[in-house]
mmCIF file of C-alpha atoms in Angstrom:
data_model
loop_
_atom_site.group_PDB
_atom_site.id
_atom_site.type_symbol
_atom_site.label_atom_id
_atom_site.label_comp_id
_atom_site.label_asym_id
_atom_site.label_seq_id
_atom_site.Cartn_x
_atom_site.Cartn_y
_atom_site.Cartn_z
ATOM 1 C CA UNK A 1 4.596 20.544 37.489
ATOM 2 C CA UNK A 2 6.016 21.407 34.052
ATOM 3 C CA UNK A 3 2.581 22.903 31.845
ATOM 4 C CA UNK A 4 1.752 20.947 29.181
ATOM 5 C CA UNK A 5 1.453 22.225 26.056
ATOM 6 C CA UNK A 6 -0.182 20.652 22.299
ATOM 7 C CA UNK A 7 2.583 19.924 19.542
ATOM 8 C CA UNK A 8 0.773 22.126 17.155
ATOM 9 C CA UNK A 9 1.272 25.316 19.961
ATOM 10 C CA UNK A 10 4.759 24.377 20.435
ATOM 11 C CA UNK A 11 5.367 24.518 16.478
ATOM 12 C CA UNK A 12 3.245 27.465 16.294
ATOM 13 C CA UNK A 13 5.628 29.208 19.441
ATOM 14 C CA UNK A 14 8.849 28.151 17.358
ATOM 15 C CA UNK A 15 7.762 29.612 14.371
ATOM 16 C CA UNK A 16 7.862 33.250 16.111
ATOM 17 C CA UNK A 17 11.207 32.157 16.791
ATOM 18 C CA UNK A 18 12.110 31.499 13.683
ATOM 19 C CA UNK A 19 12.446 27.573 13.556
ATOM 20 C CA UNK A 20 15.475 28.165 16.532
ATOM 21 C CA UNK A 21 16.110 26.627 19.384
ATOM 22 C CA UNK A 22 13.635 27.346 22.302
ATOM 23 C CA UNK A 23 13.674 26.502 25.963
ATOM 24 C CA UNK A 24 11.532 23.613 25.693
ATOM 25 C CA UNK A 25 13.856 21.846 23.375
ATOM 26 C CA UNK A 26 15.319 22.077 19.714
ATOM 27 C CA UNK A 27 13.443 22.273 16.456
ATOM 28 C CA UNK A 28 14.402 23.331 13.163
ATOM 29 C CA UNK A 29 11.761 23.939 10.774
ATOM 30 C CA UNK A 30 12.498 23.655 6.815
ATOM 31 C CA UNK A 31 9.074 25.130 6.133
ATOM 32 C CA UNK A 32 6.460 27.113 8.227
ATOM 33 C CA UNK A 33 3.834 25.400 9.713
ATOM 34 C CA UNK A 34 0.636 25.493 7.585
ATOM 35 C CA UNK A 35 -2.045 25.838 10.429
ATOM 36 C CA UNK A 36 -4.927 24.685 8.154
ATOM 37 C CA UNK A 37 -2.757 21.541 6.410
ATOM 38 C CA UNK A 38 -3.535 18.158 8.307
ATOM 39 C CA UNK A 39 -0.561 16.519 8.717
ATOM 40 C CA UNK A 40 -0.414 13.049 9.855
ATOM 41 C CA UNK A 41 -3.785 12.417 8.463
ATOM 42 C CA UNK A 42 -5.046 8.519 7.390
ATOM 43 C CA UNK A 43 -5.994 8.174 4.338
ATOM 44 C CA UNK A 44 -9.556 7.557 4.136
ATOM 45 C CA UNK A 45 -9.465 4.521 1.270
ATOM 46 C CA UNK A 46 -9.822 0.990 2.479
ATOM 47 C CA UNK A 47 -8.624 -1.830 0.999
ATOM 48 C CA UNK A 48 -10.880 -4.543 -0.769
ATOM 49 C CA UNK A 49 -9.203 -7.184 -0.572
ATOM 50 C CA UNK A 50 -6.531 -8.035 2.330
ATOM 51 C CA UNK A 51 -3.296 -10.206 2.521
ATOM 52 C CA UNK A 52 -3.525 -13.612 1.657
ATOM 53 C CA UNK A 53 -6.474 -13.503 -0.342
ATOM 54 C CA UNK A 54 -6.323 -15.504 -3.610
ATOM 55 C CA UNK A 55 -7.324 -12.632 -6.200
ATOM 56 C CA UNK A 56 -7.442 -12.756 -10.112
ATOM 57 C CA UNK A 57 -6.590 -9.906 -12.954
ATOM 58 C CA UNK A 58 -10.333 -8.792 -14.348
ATOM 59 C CA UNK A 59 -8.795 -8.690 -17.840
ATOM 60 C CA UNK A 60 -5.654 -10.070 -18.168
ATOM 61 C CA UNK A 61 -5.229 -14.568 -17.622
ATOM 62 C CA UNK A 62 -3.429 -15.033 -14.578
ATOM 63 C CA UNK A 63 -4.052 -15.381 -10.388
ATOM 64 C CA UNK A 64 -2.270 -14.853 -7.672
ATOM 65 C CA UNK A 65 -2.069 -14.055 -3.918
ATOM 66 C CA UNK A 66 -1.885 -11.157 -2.050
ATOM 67 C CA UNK A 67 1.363 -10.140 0.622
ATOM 68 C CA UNK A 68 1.124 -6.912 0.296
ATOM 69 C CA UNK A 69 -0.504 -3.683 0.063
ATOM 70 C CA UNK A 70 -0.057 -0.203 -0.652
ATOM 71 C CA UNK A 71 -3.146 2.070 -0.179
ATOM 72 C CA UNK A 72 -2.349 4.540 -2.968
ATOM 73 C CA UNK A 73 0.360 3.740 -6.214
ATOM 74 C CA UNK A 74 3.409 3.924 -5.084
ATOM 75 C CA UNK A 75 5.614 2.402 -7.838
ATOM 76 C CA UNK A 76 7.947 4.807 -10.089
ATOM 77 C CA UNK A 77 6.674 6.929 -12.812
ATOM 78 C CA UNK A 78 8.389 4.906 -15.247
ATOM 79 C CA UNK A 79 6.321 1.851 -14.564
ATOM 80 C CA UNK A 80 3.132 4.283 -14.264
ATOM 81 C CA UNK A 81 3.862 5.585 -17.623
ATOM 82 C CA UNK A 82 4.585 1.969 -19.152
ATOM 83 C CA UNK A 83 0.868 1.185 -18.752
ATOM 84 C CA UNK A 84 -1.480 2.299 -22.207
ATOM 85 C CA UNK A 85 -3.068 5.729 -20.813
ATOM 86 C CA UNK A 86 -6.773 3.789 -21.881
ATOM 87 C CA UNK A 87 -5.994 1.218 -19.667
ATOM 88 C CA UNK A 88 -3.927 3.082 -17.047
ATOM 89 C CA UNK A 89 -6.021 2.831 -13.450
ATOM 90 C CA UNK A 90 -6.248 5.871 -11.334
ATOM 91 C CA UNK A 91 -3.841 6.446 -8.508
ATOM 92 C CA UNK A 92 -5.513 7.295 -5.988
ATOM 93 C CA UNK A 93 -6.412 3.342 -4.761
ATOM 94 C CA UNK A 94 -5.072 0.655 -3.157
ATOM 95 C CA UNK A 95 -2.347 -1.658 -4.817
ATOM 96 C CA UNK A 96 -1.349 -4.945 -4.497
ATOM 97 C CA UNK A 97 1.547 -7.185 -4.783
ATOM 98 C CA UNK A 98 1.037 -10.716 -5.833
ATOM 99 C CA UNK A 99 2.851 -13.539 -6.308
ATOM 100 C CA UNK A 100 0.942 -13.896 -9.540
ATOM 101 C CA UNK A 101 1.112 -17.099 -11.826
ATOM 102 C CA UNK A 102 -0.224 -17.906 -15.470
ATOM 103 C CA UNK A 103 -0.071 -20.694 -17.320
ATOM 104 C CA UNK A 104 3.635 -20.521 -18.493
ATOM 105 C CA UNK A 105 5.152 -18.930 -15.544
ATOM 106 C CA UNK A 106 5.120 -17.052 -12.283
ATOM 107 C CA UNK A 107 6.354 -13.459 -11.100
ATOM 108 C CA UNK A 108 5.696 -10.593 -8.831
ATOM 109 C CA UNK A 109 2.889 -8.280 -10.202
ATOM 110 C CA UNK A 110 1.755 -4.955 -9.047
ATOM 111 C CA UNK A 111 -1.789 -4.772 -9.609
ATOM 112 C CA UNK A 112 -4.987 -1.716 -9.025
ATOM 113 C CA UNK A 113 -7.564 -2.751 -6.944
ATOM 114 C CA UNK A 114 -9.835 -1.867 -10.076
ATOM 115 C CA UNK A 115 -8.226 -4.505 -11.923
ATOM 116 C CA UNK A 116 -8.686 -7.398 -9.792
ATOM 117 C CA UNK A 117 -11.662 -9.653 -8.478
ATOM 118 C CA UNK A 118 -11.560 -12.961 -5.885
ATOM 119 C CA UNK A 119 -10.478 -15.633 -7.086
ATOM 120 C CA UNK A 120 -13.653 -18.634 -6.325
ATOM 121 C CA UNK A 121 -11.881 -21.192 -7.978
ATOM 122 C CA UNK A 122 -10.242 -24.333 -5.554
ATOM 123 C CA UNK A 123 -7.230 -25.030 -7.435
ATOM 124 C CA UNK A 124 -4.216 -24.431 -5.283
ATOM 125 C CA UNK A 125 -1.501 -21.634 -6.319
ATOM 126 C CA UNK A 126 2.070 -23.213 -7.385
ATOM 127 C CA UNK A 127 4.244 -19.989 -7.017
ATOM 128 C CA UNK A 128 8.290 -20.892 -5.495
ATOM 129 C CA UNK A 129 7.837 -18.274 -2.904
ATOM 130 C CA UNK A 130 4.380 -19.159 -1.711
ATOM 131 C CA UNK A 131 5.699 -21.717 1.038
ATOM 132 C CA UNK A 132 8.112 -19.360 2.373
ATOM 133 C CA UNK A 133 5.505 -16.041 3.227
ATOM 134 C CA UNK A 134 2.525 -18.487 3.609
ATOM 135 C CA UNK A 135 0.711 -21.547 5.335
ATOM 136 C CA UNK A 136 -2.154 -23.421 4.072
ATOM 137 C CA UNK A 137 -5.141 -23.787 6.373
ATOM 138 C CA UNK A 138 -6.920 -26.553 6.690
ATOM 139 C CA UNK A 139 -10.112 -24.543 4.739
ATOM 140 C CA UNK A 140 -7.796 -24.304 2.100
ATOM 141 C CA UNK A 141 -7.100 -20.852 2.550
ATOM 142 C CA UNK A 142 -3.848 -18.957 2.749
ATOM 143 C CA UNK A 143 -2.041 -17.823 6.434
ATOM 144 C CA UNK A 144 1.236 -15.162 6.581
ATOM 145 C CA UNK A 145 3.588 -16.838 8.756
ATOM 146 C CA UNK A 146 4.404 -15.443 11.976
ATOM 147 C CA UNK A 147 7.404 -13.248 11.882
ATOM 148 C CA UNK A 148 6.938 -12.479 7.993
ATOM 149 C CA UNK A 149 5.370 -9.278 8.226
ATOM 150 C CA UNK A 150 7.207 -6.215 9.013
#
């Protein structure tokens, strides 16, 4: 019976090899292994709010619902930098991307979780793409489709 061995001893053993191929199988290594880094770790933030949840901006005048979430910023600098630095939320919390609607108009908004509180009001959402990601239950409340999320 072959012995079996933990990944973090087989990097370990390839390092002293220098990242070449070994007889248990190939591995090239870019960078050495940092034995006190955790890799693979979860991040320990949990989201507020979840997907399908009917959420408002805390400053700003418009709603919208949740399909997605990111559980730190990852949008591009650019946008990051776009934002007023004395409004500009921390980036080390969950995001969210709403189909978001005001009064004029609807969009796609990426929003902090520090921005943005439930939304207790009954009135329905009216955004196009709405129908296409979500049901409505009959509590009024929003359902992903099956075979919408990845």
């Amino acid at each position: 019976m072959a012995r079996r061995t933990s990944l973090f001893g087989w990097l370990r053993r390839s390092k002293k090899n220098g990242g070449r191929k070994t007889s248990e199988g190939a591995l090239l290594l870019d960078k050495p292994v940092n034995p006190d880094h955790r890799y693979n770790d979860v991040t320990p933030l949990v989201a507020k709010f979840q997907i399908g949840q009917v959420v408002r901006h805390r400053h700003f005048p418009f709603r919208g619902i949740i399909f997605d979430v990111d559980p730190v910023f990852a949008n591009t600098e650019d946008w990051y930098e776009s934002i007023p630095e004395e409004v500009r939320p921390r980036k080390d919390q969950p995001f969210y991307h709403l189909f978001a609607e005001n009064e004029r108009t609807h969009y796609v908004a990426y929003v902090s979780e520090q921005n943005l509180v439930p939304d207790e009001s009954d009135t329905p959402l009216n955004h196009p793409d709405i129908p296409e990601w979500f049901d409505m239950t009959p509590r009024g409340t929003y359902e992903l489709k099956k075979g919408v999320a990845n």
